[in-house]
Amino acid sequence: MLMSRFSRLLQPFLNCSLCQSDRVTQASVCQDCWQQLPWLKQTIHRQEIPIQVAAYYRYPLDRMIQQFKYEQQLHYLPLFGHILNQLKFPKVQAIVPMPISQQRLIERGYNQALLLAEHLAKQLNVPIWQPILRQEQQHQKGLNRLERLSNIEQQFVLHAPSKVRYRRILIVDDVVTTGSSIQALSLKLQQLGCQQIHVACLATPSYIDNII
Ligand SMILES: [Zn+2]
């Protein structure tokens, strides 16, 4: 009885979290599933900002990211960290996770970008830096493209002034779509004196590849 309960507890760690095979070799997935992930491992451009992206936001990664974000399936974190590690990171002084609003934080219980950033910070041996807060998003309905951009920019506000300033930083986010929030965050970081801003994301939907 105790043993079966124990093995049930261990089950998610022993079997591939995608195909349930017992040959786990990469984080929590088997070699076959690892190779079949929708890899991208490229630099894409959004709002004229170069963004390193590990994979496409496609099955099965899209489902995993949704469960990670909205269903507290935090056991995916080591796998996502391992996926992000496939990118080549420049030398930076700190990592800035994409902030989420207080309201989202309360709903969700955590900032998924911060969890990813913490994983990378350990790997790269640099601190996490969160100098910018994010306010709740206003309704975007009925706004034109420029109004939307300025609406997004207004969401990002400087945290209480701090003496700590970094010049070379890496922004980390889970999914990049239009890149407008990355652009708005970058602008604020530039105001703080950041000179080299790099961006890394876990995934991007392929259907907006034409948007720049
Ligand atoms: Zn598998």
Short mmCIF file of C-alpha atoms and ligand atoms in Angstrom, two decimals:
data_model
loop_
_atom_site.label_atom_id
_atom_site.label_comp_id
_atom_site.label_asym_id
_atom_site.label_seq_id
_atom_site.Cartn_x
_atom_site.Cartn_y
_atom_site.Cartn_z
CA MET A 1 0.00 0.00 0.00
CA LEU A 2 2.67 2.42 1.08
CA MET A 3 4.89 1.27 -1.76
CA SER A 4 2.21 1.78 -4.40
CA ARG A 5 1.51 5.24 -3.12
CA PHE A 6 5.21 5.96 -3.18
CA SER A 7 5.62 4.77 -6.75
CA ARG A 8 2.61 6.84 -7.81
CA LEU A 9 4.31 9.88 -6.37
CA LEU A 10 7.46 9.09 -8.27
CA GLN A 11 5.61 8.30 -11.48
CA PRO A 12 5.75 11.78 -13.05
CA PHE A 13 9.49 11.88 -12.56
CA LEU A 14 10.21 8.42 -13.91
CA ASN A 15 8.09 8.40 -17.04
CA CYS A 16 8.25 10.70 -20.02
CA SER A 17 5.67 13.39 -19.34
CA LEU A 18 4.59 13.31 -22.99
CA CYS A 19 4.48 9.67 -24.12
CA GLN A 20 4.67 7.94 -20.72
CA SER A 21 7.60 5.80 -21.84
CA ASP A 22 10.03 5.01 -19.06
CA ARG A 23 13.10 6.21 -20.98
CA VAL A 24 13.51 9.71 -19.59
CA THR A 25 16.70 11.33 -20.77
CA GLN A 26 16.09 15.08 -21.09
CA ALA A 27 14.56 16.84 -18.09
CA SER A 28 11.18 15.06 -17.94
CA VAL A 29 10.87 13.76 -21.49
CA CYS A 30 12.36 10.88 -23.47
CA GLN A 31 14.87 11.41 -26.26
CA ASP A 32 12.25 10.87 -28.99
CA CYS A 33 9.83 13.43 -27.57
CA TRP A 34 12.71 15.86 -26.99
CA GLN A 35 13.73 15.65 -30.63
CA GLN A 36 10.15 16.03 -31.80
CA LEU A 37 9.55 19.25 -29.88
CA PRO A 38 8.67 22.10 -32.28
CA TRP A 39 12.20 23.52 -32.23
CA LEU A 40 13.00 26.93 -33.67
CA LYS A 41 16.29 27.96 -31.96
CA GLN A 42 16.50 31.17 -33.96
CA THR A 43 16.51 34.91 -33.60
CA ILE A 44 13.28 36.46 -34.83
CA HIS A 45 12.42 40.16 -35.05
CA ARG A 46 9.39 41.77 -33.44
CA GLN A 47 8.98 45.57 -33.40
CA GLU A 48 12.51 45.58 -34.87
CA ILE A 49 13.84 43.91 -31.72
CA PRO A 50 15.90 40.73 -32.11
CA ILE A 51 14.47 37.99 -29.90
CA GLN A 52 16.01 34.58 -29.39
CA VAL A 53 13.26 31.97 -29.43
CA ALA A 54 13.72 28.32 -28.52
CA ALA A 55 10.64 26.78 -30.12
CA TYR A 56 7.36 27.30 -31.91
CA TYR A 57 4.22 27.63 -29.82
CA ARG A 58 2.83 24.38 -31.20
CA TYR A 59 1.75 21.02 -29.89
CA PRO A 60 2.81 19.71 -27.47
CA LEU A 61 4.70 22.73 -26.13
CA ASP A 62 1.64 25.04 -26.37
CA ARG A 63 -0.39 22.70 -24.12
CA MET A 64 2.46 22.43 -21.64
CA ILE A 65 2.92 26.19 -21.48
CA GLN A 66 -0.82 26.68 -20.94
CA GLN A 67 -0.83 24.14 -18.11
CA PHE A 68 2.28 25.76 -16.65
CA LYS A 69 0.66 29.20 -16.76
CA TYR A 70 -2.93 28.54 -15.85
CA GLU A 71 -3.06 25.17 -14.08
CA GLN A 72 -0.09 25.33 -11.73
CA GLN A 73 1.69 22.51 -13.56
CA LEU A 74 5.03 23.75 -12.32
CA HIS A 75 6.73 20.41 -12.84
CA TYR A 76 7.34 21.54 -16.42
CA LEU A 77 9.82 24.14 -15.19
CA PRO A 78 12.99 21.96 -15.42
CA LEU A 79 11.99 20.95 -18.96
CA PHE A 80 11.35 24.56 -20.00
CA GLY A 81 14.65 25.58 -18.45
CA HIS A 82 16.36 22.85 -20.41
CA ILE A 83 14.66 24.02 -23.62
CA LEU A 84 15.74 27.63 -23.00
CA ASN A 85 19.28 26.42 -22.35
CA GLN A 86 19.51 25.38 -25.99
CA LEU A 87 19.83 29.08 -26.86
CA LYS A 88 23.17 30.82 -26.77
CA PHE A 89 23.10 33.65 -24.28
CA PRO A 90 25.32 36.71 -24.47
CA LYS A 91 27.16 37.85 -21.38
CA VAL A 92 24.72 39.89 -19.32
CA GLN A 93 24.77 41.42 -15.84
CA ALA A 94 21.19 40.60 -14.85
CA ILE A 95 17.99 38.96 -16.01
CA VAL A 96 14.73 40.89 -16.19
CA PRO A 97 11.58 38.71 -16.25
CA MET A 98 8.60 40.14 -18.13
CA PRO A 99 6.48 41.61 -15.32
CA ILE A 100 2.80 40.78 -14.87
CA SER A 101 0.24 42.96 -13.14
CA GLN A 102 -0.65 42.56 -9.48
CA GLN A 103 -4.10 41.37 -10.50
CA ARG A 104 -2.68 38.62 -12.74
CA LEU A 105 -0.25 37.66 -10.00
CA ILE A 106 -3.10 37.20 -7.54
CA GLU A 107 -5.16 35.20 -10.04
CA ARG A 108 -2.25 32.99 -11.07
CA GLY A 109 -0.23 32.82 -7.88
CA TYR A 110 3.11 33.35 -9.63
CA ASN A 111 4.75 35.05 -12.55
CA GLN A 112 5.66 32.32 -15.03
CA ALA A 113 8.35 34.51 -16.64
CA LEU A 114 9.97 35.01 -13.23
CA LEU A 115 10.15 31.24 -12.72
CA LEU A 116 11.88 30.82 -16.09
CA ALA A 117 14.17 33.76 -15.31
CA GLU A 118 15.16 32.26 -11.97
CA HIS A 119 16.15 29.07 -13.70
CA LEU A 120 18.33 30.96 -16.19
CA ALA A 121 19.77 33.22 -13.50
CA LYS A 122 21.11 30.15 -11.73
CA GLN A 123 22.58 28.80 -14.96
CA LEU A 124 24.22 32.08 -15.91
CA ASN A 125 25.09 32.98 -12.34
CA VAL A 126 23.61 36.48 -12.54
CA PRO A 127 20.94 38.19 -10.41
CA ILE A 128 17.26 38.73 -11.20
CA TRP A 129 16.41 42.41 -11.60
CA GLN A 130 12.82 43.69 -11.44
CA PRO A 131 12.95 47.48 -11.70
CA ILE A 132 9.67 47.83 -13.63
CA LEU A 133 6.14 47.17 -12.46
CA ARG A 134 3.23 46.36 -14.70
CA GLN A 135 -0.21 47.83 -14.25
CA GLU A 136 -3.45 46.19 -15.23
CA GLN A 137 -4.13 46.30 -18.94
CA GLN A 138 -6.75 48.76 -20.17
CA HIS A 139 -9.21 47.55 -22.76
CA GLN A 140 -7.63 47.44 -26.20
CA LYS A 141 -10.93 47.18 -28.03
CA GLY A 142 -11.58 49.90 -30.60
CA LEU A 143 -8.04 51.23 -30.45
CA ASN A 144 -5.86 51.57 -33.52
CA ARG A 145 -2.32 50.18 -33.66
CA LEU A 146 -0.61 53.30 -32.33
CA GLU A 147 -3.15 53.71 -29.54
CA ARG A 148 -2.60 50.08 -28.59
CA LEU A 149 1.14 50.59 -28.42
CA SER A 150 0.86 53.65 -26.23
CA ASN A 151 -1.68 51.79 -24.10
CA ILE A 152 0.85 49.00 -23.58
CA GLU A 153 3.66 51.45 -22.86
CA GLN A 154 1.59 53.04 -20.13
CA GLN A 155 1.31 49.69 -18.36
CA PHE A 156 5.01 49.68 -17.51
CA VAL A 157 6.07 51.95 -14.69
CA LEU A 158 9.33 52.40 -12.85
CA HIS A 159 9.58 50.73 -9.48
CA ALA A 160 10.85 52.77 -6.52
CA PRO A 161 14.21 54.27 -7.47
CA SER A 162 17.14 52.00 -6.79
CA LYS A 163 20.88 52.56 -6.84
CA VAL A 164 21.39 49.26 -8.61
CA ARG A 165 21.58 49.75 -12.36
CA TYR A 166 22.64 47.24 -14.95
CA ARG A 167 23.70 48.07 -18.48
CA ARG A 168 23.64 44.66 -20.12
CA ILE A 169 20.52 42.67 -19.41
CA LEU A 170 18.48 39.76 -20.71
CA ILE A 171 14.69 39.99 -20.80
CA VAL A 172 12.98 36.63 -20.38
CA ASP A 173 9.38 35.83 -21.32
CA ASP A 174 7.48 32.62 -21.97
CA VAL A 175 5.67 33.45 -25.23
CA VAL A 176 6.29 36.30 -27.65
CA THR A 177 3.53 37.28 -30.08
CA THR A 178 3.61 40.83 -31.42
CA GLY A 179 6.51 41.87 -29.20
CA SER A 180 4.77 45.07 -28.11
CA SER A 181 5.18 44.32 -24.40
CA ILE A 182 8.87 43.55 -24.95
CA GLN A 183 9.20 46.84 -26.79
CA ALA A 184 7.49 48.76 -23.99
CA LEU A 185 9.62 47.09 -21.31
CA SER A 186 12.79 47.76 -23.33
CA LEU A 187 11.96 51.45 -23.59
CA LYS A 188 11.62 51.70 -19.81
CA LEU A 189 14.87 49.82 -19.28
CA GLN A 190 16.63 52.19 -21.68
CA GLN A 191 15.38 55.06 -19.56
CA LEU A 192 17.13 53.38 -16.64
CA GLY A 193 20.40 53.36 -18.57
CA CYS A 194 20.37 49.87 -20.06
CA GLN A 195 22.52 49.89 -23.16
CA GLN A 196 22.46 46.30 -24.29
CA ILE A 197 19.09 44.61 -24.04
CA HIS A 198 18.85 41.01 -25.14
CA VAL A 199 15.63 39.02 -25.22
CA ALA A 200 14.98 35.29 -24.87
CA CYS A 201 11.61 33.55 -25.12
CA LEU A 202 10.52 29.98 -24.82
CA ALA A 203 8.09 30.00 -27.76
CA THR A 204 6.42 32.01 -30.51
CA PRO A 205 3.26 31.21 -32.49
CA SER A 206 4.19 30.54 -36.09
CA TYR A 207 1.09 32.22 -37.50
CA ILE A 208 2.42 35.72 -36.87
CA ASP A 209 5.77 35.19 -38.55
CA ASN A 210 4.96 37.96 -40.99
CA ILE A 211 4.40 40.62 -38.38
CA ILE A 212 7.44 42.78 -37.74
ZN ZN B 1 8.38 10.52 -24.66
#
